[in-house]
Amino acid sequence: MLISKCKYQKFCILTFDFLVLLSACGGLGGCKVRQPTAPTPQMDAKPQFQVRVLLLNNITACTLKTSSPYSIIGSIDDFQSTIENRKSGIPVSIQLTAGRITIAGQPFTNDQITILPDNPHIFNLNGDSYRGKLKLIVNPDSNSFDVVNVVPLESYLAGVVGAEMPGYWEPEALKAQAIAARTYCMHIKKQFGSNRAWDVSKTQAHQVYLGVSAESAQVWDAVNQTQGQVLVCKHSDGSEDIFPAYYSSTCGGHTENSSNVFGDSFEPLVGVPCPYCKDVAKPTFFSWSDVQFDSNDITARLLQRYPTLKQLGEIADITTAKQSNYEDFSRLTEVKLLGSTGKSDFLKAEDLRLTIDPTGRKIKSTICRIIKSGDKWAFLSGRGYGHGVGMCQCGAQAMAREGKTAEQILTYYYPGSKILTIEY
Ligand SMILES: [Zn+2]
């Protein structure tokens, strides 16, 4: 979610195909027998509890494989058709030809095609396995299509929790992660889902979703034991509702006000001290190495992302406009850009960071000093990993190790919030 999440190496990642292969070769020497992946629960959940995840966008071809027979709902010769019981186990080529989607050589005349795998409702797309259904949507220019995974909320969360936290972390930390991720997803779906054909992307832009490969028994336990639980707080109109429960990897010692990073304002999204993450975060995340970027590259990236900055010319100076000061460090929240034309402008520090380093892996946070060094800009004395708003994931793990419950972790990082259970 919102760039800069935990990028820990996943624990025991096995794709569905690999699981099937392991099951199939149970009698062979050296090959361990594993249970096939469990069926997907809640396939009949109402649309408000189905998450539409953008898996691929602006593509012209992909490959689908299923372990079970599947159906295709689409139009052939302008008549709505359902092709049932397509054979499983064979890779199927999906292509866009002359503006039309073609599946295994069969052209469809409509712009939206649904693919429904039978029980256990799992499909493999370009090598990655996901639960639920698949939608193929031709883009308005007819030159490409998007692929959207329609997946029940709890199955979606299993693919998120295991991607955002190592599955071997404390059960209460995993439960806190599940509740935060459920709340964030439902908020985004509610705010933006009605204006587009999908609710969330599968990347750090929202929450990292890796589908079946992120699942484990521990992750499913965390999701099942918190089923339907979301965080709510008082909104400005007096109502009690969910809010964007942002979270990030390692706050560095103090979380940040959302208004300074994302520009929104909710009672629980205020900075709190975090004495916890230093005990869990990798030393190279808690205090990261100095990094440098070529000043010409920085100007080019900023101008490409923010065309209005063109009036500045070359970026000649970057200075601190606003920062949050803590006991022994400060987090930059706004920078002033001075251009070679003499004009200047302001930018949120987090936007500057992710424009210069879209992966967020080099400039890991805005807790750093920015100085000019010849024809380069250096980011020094870095501390923490991520935007720092909301729950600190490493801090959550440290609190869970101390015996804190998921509820205690969440009310610490989202003060003024409470857990509510949605029935569905
Ligand atoms: Zn922290």
Short mmCIF file of C-alpha atoms and ligand atoms in Angstrom, two decimals:
data_model
loop_
_atom_site.label_atom_id
_atom_site.label_comp_id
_atom_site.label_asym_id
_atom_site.label_seq_id
_atom_site.Cartn_x
_atom_site.Cartn_y
_atom_site.Cartn_z
CA MET A 1 0.00 0.00 0.00
CA LEU A 2 1.13 3.47 -0.72
CA ILE A 3 4.67 2.73 -1.64
CA SER A 4 7.28 1.52 0.70
CA LYS A 5 5.97 -1.53 2.35
CA CYS A 6 7.88 -4.38 3.87
CA LYS A 7 9.82 -6.18 1.17
CA TYR A 8 10.86 -9.09 3.28
CA GLN A 9 11.74 -12.26 1.61
CA LYS A 10 8.65 -14.38 1.71
CA PHE A 11 8.51 -17.45 3.87
CA CYS A 12 7.85 -20.73 2.09
CA ILE A 13 6.57 -19.38 -1.21
CA LEU A 14 5.05 -22.11 -3.34
CA THR A 15 2.96 -21.49 -6.40
CA PHE A 16 -0.22 -23.43 -6.98
CA ASP A 17 1.35 -25.26 -9.88
CA PHE A 18 4.24 -26.22 -7.69
CA LEU A 19 1.86 -27.51 -5.02
CA VAL A 20 0.02 -29.57 -7.60
CA LEU A 21 3.32 -30.92 -8.86
CA LEU A 22 4.39 -31.85 -5.34
CA SER A 23 1.08 -33.58 -4.72
CA ALA A 24 1.31 -35.46 -7.95
CA CYS A 25 4.78 -36.80 -7.29
CA GLY A 26 4.09 -37.95 -3.74
CA GLY A 27 5.31 -41.49 -4.36
CA LEU A 28 8.63 -40.54 -5.85
CA GLY A 29 11.82 -40.59 -3.82
CA GLY A 30 12.76 -37.24 -2.30
CA CYS A 31 9.47 -35.58 -3.20
CA LYS A 32 7.39 -34.41 -0.22
CA VAL A 33 3.63 -34.89 -0.31
CA ARG A 34 1.67 -31.67 0.19
CA GLN A 35 -2.04 -31.08 0.41
CA PRO A 36 -3.52 -29.28 -2.58
CA THR A 37 -4.45 -25.66 -1.91
CA ALA A 38 -7.77 -25.34 -0.04
CA PRO A 39 -10.85 -24.23 -2.02
CA THR A 40 -11.63 -20.50 -2.16
CA PRO A 41 -14.23 -19.53 0.45
CA GLN A 42 -17.10 -17.02 -0.01
CA MET A 43 -17.20 -17.11 -3.80
CA ASP A 44 -20.87 -16.11 -3.51
CA ALA A 45 -20.15 -13.00 -1.35
CA LYS A 46 -22.04 -9.83 -2.34
CA PRO A 47 -20.23 -7.46 -4.73
CA GLN A 48 -19.34 -5.06 -1.87
CA PHE A 49 -17.28 -7.87 -0.33
CA GLN A 50 -15.54 -8.81 -3.57
CA VAL A 51 -12.32 -6.95 -4.34
CA ARG A 52 -11.45 -6.06 -7.94
CA VAL A 53 -7.66 -6.14 -8.23
CA LEU A 54 -5.95 -4.77 -11.33
CA LEU A 55 -3.45 -7.53 -12.17
CA LEU A 56 -2.26 -6.41 -15.61
CA ASN A 57 -2.96 -3.24 -17.54
CA ASN A 58 -2.52 -2.13 -21.14
CA ILE A 59 -1.46 -5.57 -22.36
CA THR A 60 -2.08 -7.30 -25.69
CA ALA A 61 -1.52 -10.93 -24.65
CA CYS A 62 -1.36 -13.20 -21.61
CA THR A 63 -1.44 -16.90 -20.76
CA LEU A 64 -4.07 -18.56 -18.58
CA LYS A 65 -3.98 -21.97 -16.96
CA THR A 66 -6.38 -23.55 -14.50
CA SER A 67 -6.30 -26.73 -12.44
CA SER A 68 -10.08 -27.13 -12.78
CA PRO A 69 -12.48 -26.76 -15.70
CA TYR A 70 -13.62 -23.19 -16.30
CA SER A 71 -16.37 -21.20 -18.01
CA ILE A 72 -16.16 -18.11 -20.19
CA ILE A 73 -18.96 -15.54 -20.23
CA GLY A 74 -18.75 -13.27 -23.27
CA SER A 75 -20.38 -12.52 -26.60
CA ILE A 76 -19.78 -14.47 -29.78
CA ASP A 77 -21.23 -12.92 -32.93
CA ASP A 78 -22.91 -10.31 -30.68
CA PHE A 79 -24.91 -12.95 -28.77
CA GLN A 80 -24.22 -13.41 -25.06
CA SER A 81 -22.74 -16.88 -24.60
CA THR A 82 -21.42 -18.95 -21.76
CA ILE A 83 -18.88 -21.51 -22.78
CA GLU A 84 -18.87 -24.06 -19.98
CA ASN A 85 -16.57 -26.79 -18.93
CA ARG A 86 -13.47 -25.71 -20.78
CA LYS A 87 -10.69 -28.21 -20.22
CA SER A 88 -8.20 -27.51 -17.47
CA GLY A 89 -4.46 -28.00 -17.26
CA ILE A 90 -3.68 -26.66 -20.72
CA PRO A 91 -2.10 -23.21 -21.07
CA VAL A 92 -4.49 -20.98 -23.01
CA SER A 93 -3.37 -18.00 -25.04
CA ILE A 94 -5.42 -14.81 -24.64
CA GLN A 95 -4.74 -12.15 -27.26
CA LEU A 96 -6.09 -8.91 -28.57
CA THR A 97 -6.53 -9.15 -32.34
CA ALA A 98 -8.04 -6.29 -34.32
CA GLY A 99 -9.51 -4.83 -31.15
CA ARG A 100 -11.15 -8.09 -30.09
CA ILE A 101 -10.19 -10.51 -27.34
CA THR A 102 -9.44 -13.99 -28.59
CA ILE A 103 -9.25 -16.91 -26.18
CA ALA A 104 -7.63 -20.08 -27.54
CA GLY A 105 -8.46 -18.91 -31.06
CA GLN A 106 -12.11 -18.02 -30.28
CA PRO A 107 -12.81 -14.32 -30.89
CA PHE A 108 -15.32 -12.49 -28.66
CA THR A 109 -17.26 -9.45 -29.80
CA ASN A 110 -17.84 -7.70 -26.47
CA ASP A 111 -15.45 -5.58 -24.43
CA GLN A 112 -15.79 -7.40 -21.11
CA ILE A 113 -15.26 -11.12 -20.71
CA THR A 114 -15.44 -13.07 -17.45
CA ILE A 115 -13.60 -16.32 -16.80
CA LEU A 116 -14.86 -18.50 -13.94
CA PRO A 117 -12.69 -21.40 -12.80
CA ASP A 118 -14.59 -24.23 -11.03
CA ASN A 119 -13.73 -25.33 -7.50
CA PRO A 120 -11.15 -24.57 -5.98
CA HIS A 121 -11.65 -21.36 -8.02
CA ILE A 122 -7.97 -20.75 -8.70
CA PHE A 123 -6.34 -19.69 -11.96
CA ASN A 124 -2.78 -19.12 -13.04
CA LEU A 125 -2.03 -16.00 -15.06
CA ASN A 126 1.40 -15.65 -16.65
CA GLY A 127 2.78 -18.01 -13.99
CA ASP A 128 1.14 -16.48 -10.89
CA SER A 129 -1.83 -18.11 -9.15
CA TYR A 130 -4.84 -16.20 -7.84
CA ARG A 131 -8.23 -17.04 -6.37
CA GLY A 132 -11.62 -15.96 -7.66
CA LYS A 133 -12.65 -14.86 -11.15
CA LEU A 134 -10.91 -13.09 -13.96
CA LYS A 135 -12.23 -10.19 -16.02
CA LEU A 136 -10.73 -9.15 -19.34
CA ILE A 137 -11.61 -5.56 -20.22
CA VAL A 138 -10.79 -4.00 -23.59
CA ASN A 139 -9.57 -0.42 -23.20
CA PRO A 140 -11.48 2.40 -24.97
CA ASP A 141 -8.81 2.77 -27.69
CA SER A 142 -9.18 -0.99 -28.50
CA ASN A 143 -5.39 -1.28 -28.61
CA SER A 144 -4.94 -3.11 -25.32
CA PHE A 145 -6.82 -4.74 -22.46
CA ASP A 146 -6.70 -4.89 -18.68
CA VAL A 147 -6.97 -8.00 -16.51
CA VAL A 148 -8.90 -7.68 -13.24
CA ASN A 149 -9.11 -10.36 -10.53
CA VAL A 150 -12.48 -10.39 -8.77
CA VAL A 151 -11.68 -12.09 -5.47
CA PRO A 152 -13.65 -12.47 -2.19
CA LEU A 153 -12.36 -10.00 0.42
CA GLU A 154 -10.94 -12.57 2.86
CA SER A 155 -9.08 -14.46 0.10
CA TYR A 156 -7.71 -11.15 -1.15
CA LEU A 157 -6.44 -10.41 2.36
CA ALA A 158 -4.64 -13.76 2.56
CA GLY A 159 -2.75 -12.71 -0.57
CA VAL A 160 -1.94 -9.33 1.01
CA VAL A 161 -1.04 -10.22 4.60
CA GLY A 162 1.51 -12.82 3.45
CA ALA A 163 2.99 -10.31 1.00
CA GLU A 164 3.16 -7.43 3.48
CA MET A 165 4.52 -9.40 6.47
CA PRO A 166 6.53 -12.60 6.79
CA GLY A 167 4.10 -15.44 7.57
CA TYR A 168 6.27 -16.54 10.50
CA TRP A 169 5.78 -13.29 12.43
CA GLU A 170 3.79 -13.24 15.67
CA PRO A 171 0.10 -14.19 15.23
CA GLU A 172 -1.07 -10.93 16.85
CA ALA A 173 1.07 -8.86 14.45
CA LEU A 174 -0.40 -10.79 11.50
CA LYS A 175 -3.91 -10.20 12.86
CA ALA A 176 -3.23 -6.45 13.22
CA GLN A 177 -1.96 -6.46 9.63
CA ALA A 178 -5.10 -8.27 8.42
CA ILE A 179 -7.41 -5.73 10.11
CA ALA A 180 -5.43 -2.73 8.83
CA ALA A 181 -5.33 -4.17 5.29
CA ARG A 182 -9.07 -4.98 5.36
CA THR A 183 -9.87 -1.44 6.51
CA TYR A 184 -7.61 0.20 3.94
CA CYS A 185 -8.97 -1.92 1.08
CA MET A 186 -12.61 -1.24 1.96
CA HIS A 187 -11.89 2.48 2.22
CA ILE A 188 -10.22 2.63 -1.20
CA LYS A 189 -12.98 0.52 -2.75
CA LYS A 190 -15.62 2.84 -1.33
CA GLN A 191 -13.80 6.05 -2.29
CA PHE A 192 -12.58 5.21 -5.78
CA GLY A 193 -14.14 1.90 -6.88
CA SER A 194 -17.31 3.38 -8.36
CA ASN A 195 -15.33 5.49 -10.85
CA ARG A 196 -13.34 2.69 -12.42
CA ALA A 197 -13.47 -1.02 -13.29
CA TRP A 198 -11.16 -2.00 -10.43
CA ASP A 199 -10.71 -1.16 -6.76
CA VAL A 200 -7.02 -1.61 -6.02
CA SER A 201 -3.81 -2.35 -7.89
CA LYS A 202 -1.64 -5.27 -6.78
CA THR A 203 1.40 -3.10 -6.02
CA GLN A 204 2.73 -0.79 -3.30
CA ALA A 205 0.59 1.93 -4.90
CA HIS A 206 -2.10 0.32 -2.73
CA GLN A 207 -1.23 -2.93 -0.95
CA VAL A 208 1.07 -5.63 -2.25
CA TYR A 209 -1.07 -8.62 -3.35
CA LEU A 210 0.71 -11.77 -4.45
CA GLY A 211 -2.27 -14.15 -4.57
CA VAL A 212 -1.86 -17.81 -3.61
CA SER A 213 1.95 -17.65 -3.38
CA ALA A 214 1.71 -15.37 -0.32
CA GLU A 215 -0.62 -17.71 1.57
CA SER A 216 0.33 -19.92 4.51
CA ALA A 217 -1.56 -21.57 7.37
CA GLN A 218 -0.48 -18.73 9.70
CA VAL A 219 -1.69 -16.05 7.29
CA TRP A 220 -5.07 -17.75 6.84
CA ASP A 221 -5.38 -18.06 10.63
CA ALA A 222 -4.83 -14.29 10.98
CA VAL A 223 -7.43 -13.56 8.28
CA ASN A 224 -10.01 -16.05 9.60
CA GLN A 225 -9.63 -15.05 13.25
CA THR A 226 -10.30 -11.40 12.34
CA GLN A 227 -12.99 -12.04 9.74
CA GLY A 228 -14.98 -8.91 8.97
CA GLN A 229 -13.06 -6.80 11.51
CA VAL A 230 -12.30 -3.23 10.44
CA LEU A 231 -11.13 -0.06 12.17
CA VAL A 232 -13.49 2.88 12.45
CA CYS A 233 -13.18 6.40 13.84
CA LYS A 234 -15.31 9.52 14.21
CA HIS A 235 -15.42 11.50 10.97
CA SER A 236 -15.80 15.26 10.74
CA ASP A 237 -19.56 14.95 10.09
CA GLY A 238 -19.94 13.07 13.39
CA SER A 239 -20.47 9.67 11.76
CA GLU A 240 -18.39 6.62 12.64
CA ASP A 241 -16.78 5.08 9.60
CA ILE A 242 -13.69 3.36 8.24
CA PHE A 243 -10.66 5.45 7.28
CA PRO A 244 -7.54 4.84 5.13
CA ALA A 245 -5.57 2.74 7.62
CA TYR A 246 -2.15 3.39 6.07
CA TYR A 247 0.82 1.44 7.35
CA SER A 248 4.50 1.23 6.50
CA SER A 249 7.53 -0.89 7.22
CA THR A 250 9.73 0.96 9.73
CA CYS A 251 8.86 4.40 11.07
CA GLY A 252 12.33 5.00 12.48
CA GLY A 253 11.16 6.02 15.95
CA HIS A 254 8.03 8.14 15.43
CA THR A 255 5.11 7.80 13.04
CA GLU A 256 3.92 10.79 10.98
CA ASN A 257 0.72 12.82 10.61
CA SER A 258 -1.09 11.77 7.44
CA SER A 259 -1.84 15.43 6.65
CA ASN A 260 1.92 15.97 6.16
CA VAL A 261 2.28 13.04 3.77
CA PHE A 262 -1.01 12.29 2.01
CA GLY A 263 -2.81 15.51 2.75
CA ASP A 264 -5.81 13.84 4.39
CA SER A 265 -6.80 14.15 7.99
CA PHE A 266 -8.40 11.57 10.28
CA GLU A 267 -8.22 11.45 14.06
CA PRO A 268 -6.26 8.14 14.20
CA LEU A 269 -3.73 9.20 11.54
CA VAL A 270 -1.53 11.29 13.80
CA GLY A 271 2.09 10.60 14.65
CA VAL A 272 2.91 8.59 17.78
CA PRO A 273 6.30 7.71 19.31
CA CYS A 274 7.47 4.24 18.32
CA PRO A 275 10.16 2.82 20.57
CA TYR A 276 9.49 -0.60 19.05
CA CYS A 277 10.71 -0.94 15.45
CA LYS A 278 14.41 -0.56 16.28
CA ASP A 279 14.30 -4.03 17.86
CA VAL A 280 12.84 -5.75 14.79
CA ALA A 281 13.84 -3.80 11.66
CA LYS A 282 16.89 -4.82 9.71
CA PRO A 283 19.73 -2.49 10.73
CA THR A 284 20.02 -1.40 7.09
CA PHE A 285 16.34 -0.38 7.10
CA PHE A 286 16.45 1.40 10.43
CA SER A 287 19.57 3.37 9.41
CA TRP A 288 20.13 3.23 5.68
CA SER A 289 23.21 3.95 3.61
CA ASP A 290 23.77 7.28 1.89
CA VAL A 291 22.55 7.39 -1.71
CA GLN A 292 23.25 9.79 -4.56
CA PHE A 293 21.33 10.77 -7.70
CA ASP A 294 22.53 12.72 -10.69
CA SER A 295 21.08 16.25 -10.58
CA ASN A 296 20.13 16.13 -14.29
CA ASP A 297 18.16 12.94 -13.64
CA ILE A 298 16.41 14.55 -10.70
CA THR A 299 15.36 17.54 -12.82
CA ALA A 300 14.15 15.26 -15.64
CA ARG A 301 12.11 13.05 -13.31
CA LEU A 302 10.52 15.98 -11.49
CA LEU A 303 9.60 17.77 -14.71
CA GLN A 304 8.13 14.62 -16.20
CA ARG A 305 5.98 13.98 -13.13
CA TYR A 306 5.08 17.62 -12.47
CA PRO A 307 4.97 19.52 -15.81
CA THR A 308 4.19 22.79 -13.97
CA LEU A 309 7.75 22.73 -12.59
CA LYS A 310 9.07 23.44 -16.12
CA GLN A 311 8.98 27.17 -15.30
CA LEU A 312 11.76 26.49 -12.76
CA GLY A 313 14.26 25.29 -15.40
CA GLU A 314 17.02 23.16 -13.86
CA ILE A 315 16.49 22.31 -10.18
CA ALA A 316 19.29 24.33 -8.61
CA ASP A 317 18.50 23.87 -4.95
CA ILE A 318 16.37 21.69 -2.69
CA THR A 319 15.82 23.02 0.81
CA THR A 320 13.65 22.08 3.78
CA ALA A 321 10.35 23.95 3.89
CA LYS A 322 8.69 21.93 6.68
CA GLN A 323 9.77 19.12 8.92
CA SER A 324 8.50 17.19 11.91
CA ASN A 325 10.99 17.36 14.75
CA TYR A 326 11.37 14.51 17.19
CA GLU A 327 13.73 13.92 20.06
CA ASP A 328 16.77 12.91 18.07
CA PHE A 329 15.78 13.18 14.41
CA SER A 330 13.53 15.07 11.98
CA ARG A 331 11.35 13.92 9.11
CA LEU A 332 11.19 16.20 6.06
CA THR A 333 7.58 16.80 5.10
CA GLU A 334 7.84 19.62 2.53
CA VAL A 335 10.71 20.83 0.38
CA LYS A 336 11.30 24.05 -1.53
CA LEU A 337 12.62 23.64 -5.07
CA LEU A 338 14.59 26.57 -6.46
CA GLY A 339 15.06 26.62 -10.21
CA SER A 340 17.74 28.03 -12.50
CA THR A 341 15.19 30.61 -13.72
CA GLY A 342 14.98 32.01 -10.18
CA LYS A 343 11.45 30.70 -9.72
CA SER A 344 10.62 28.29 -6.91
CA ASP A 345 7.90 25.86 -5.90
CA PHE A 346 7.01 23.53 -3.05
CA LEU A 347 6.53 19.76 -2.99
CA LYS A 348 5.65 17.25 -0.31
CA ALA A 349 8.86 15.50 0.68
CA GLU A 350 7.29 12.05 0.18
CA ASP A 351 6.34 13.00 -3.40
CA LEU A 352 9.90 14.20 -4.03
CA ARG A 353 11.30 10.92 -2.68
CA LEU A 354 9.06 8.70 -4.81
CA THR A 355 9.53 10.78 -7.94
CA ILE A 356 13.31 10.53 -7.69
CA ASP A 357 13.21 6.88 -6.58
CA PRO A 358 9.84 5.32 -7.55
CA THR A 359 10.78 1.99 -5.92
CA GLY A 360 11.34 3.71 -2.59
CA ARG A 361 14.13 1.24 -1.92
CA LYS A 362 17.10 3.59 -2.22
CA ILE A 363 15.74 6.73 -0.59
CA LYS A 364 13.92 4.64 1.98
CA SER A 365 12.21 7.51 3.84
CA THR A 366 12.16 11.27 4.19
CA ILE A 367 14.05 11.07 7.49
CA CYS A 368 17.28 12.19 5.85
CA ARG A 369 19.38 15.21 4.94
CA ILE A 370 19.52 16.33 1.30
CA ILE A 371 22.72 18.05 0.18
CA LYS A 372 24.25 19.02 -3.17
CA SER A 373 27.49 17.23 -3.90
CA GLY A 374 29.02 18.36 -7.22
CA ASP A 375 26.61 17.37 -10.00
CA LYS A 376 24.76 15.02 -7.68
CA TRP A 377 22.29 15.23 -4.84
CA ALA A 378 23.07 13.10 -1.80
CA PHE A 379 20.53 11.73 0.69
CA LEU A 380 22.35 11.28 3.99
CA SER A 381 21.76 10.03 7.54
CA GLY A 382 18.69 8.07 6.43
CA ARG A 383 16.47 6.45 8.99
CA GLY A 384 13.34 4.27 8.69
CA TYR A 385 11.68 2.63 5.68
CA GLY A 386 8.42 3.87 4.22
CA HIS A 387 6.11 6.87 4.54
CA GLY A 388 5.74 6.45 8.31
CA VAL A 389 1.97 7.03 8.49
CA GLY A 390 -0.19 4.69 10.60
CA MET A 391 0.92 1.30 11.85
CA CYS A 392 4.65 0.64 11.87
CA GLN A 393 4.85 -2.99 10.74
CA CYS A 394 8.15 -3.75 12.48
CA GLY A 395 6.83 -1.96 15.57
CA ALA A 396 3.70 -4.15 15.46
CA GLN A 397 5.89 -7.26 15.46
CA ALA A 398 7.90 -5.94 18.44
CA MET A 399 4.69 -5.16 20.37
CA ALA A 400 3.31 -8.62 19.61
CA ARG A 401 6.55 -10.16 20.90
CA GLU A 402 5.97 -8.26 24.14
CA GLY A 403 2.58 -9.93 24.43
CA LYS A 404 0.37 -7.12 23.11
CA THR A 405 -2.82 -8.12 21.29
CA ALA A 406 -3.76 -7.06 17.77
CA GLU A 407 -6.29 -4.64 19.26
CA GLN A 408 -3.67 -3.07 21.55
CA ILE A 409 -1.27 -2.70 18.60
CA LEU A 410 -3.91 -1.08 16.41
CA THR A 411 -5.24 1.35 19.02
CA TYR A 412 -1.66 2.37 19.73
CA TYR A 413 -0.81 3.21 16.12
CA TYR A 414 -4.32 4.48 15.24
CA PRO A 415 -5.29 6.38 18.41
CA GLY A 416 -9.01 7.09 18.69
CA SER A 417 -9.96 4.15 16.47
CA LYS A 418 -11.86 1.04 17.46
CA ILE A 419 -12.55 -2.37 15.93
CA LEU A 420 -15.95 -3.08 14.44
CA THR A 421 -17.06 -6.36 12.90
CA ILE A 422 -18.92 -6.26 9.61
CA GLU A 423 -21.31 -9.15 9.12
CA TYR A 424 -21.40 -10.72 5.69
ZN ZN B 1 8.31 2.22 14.32
#
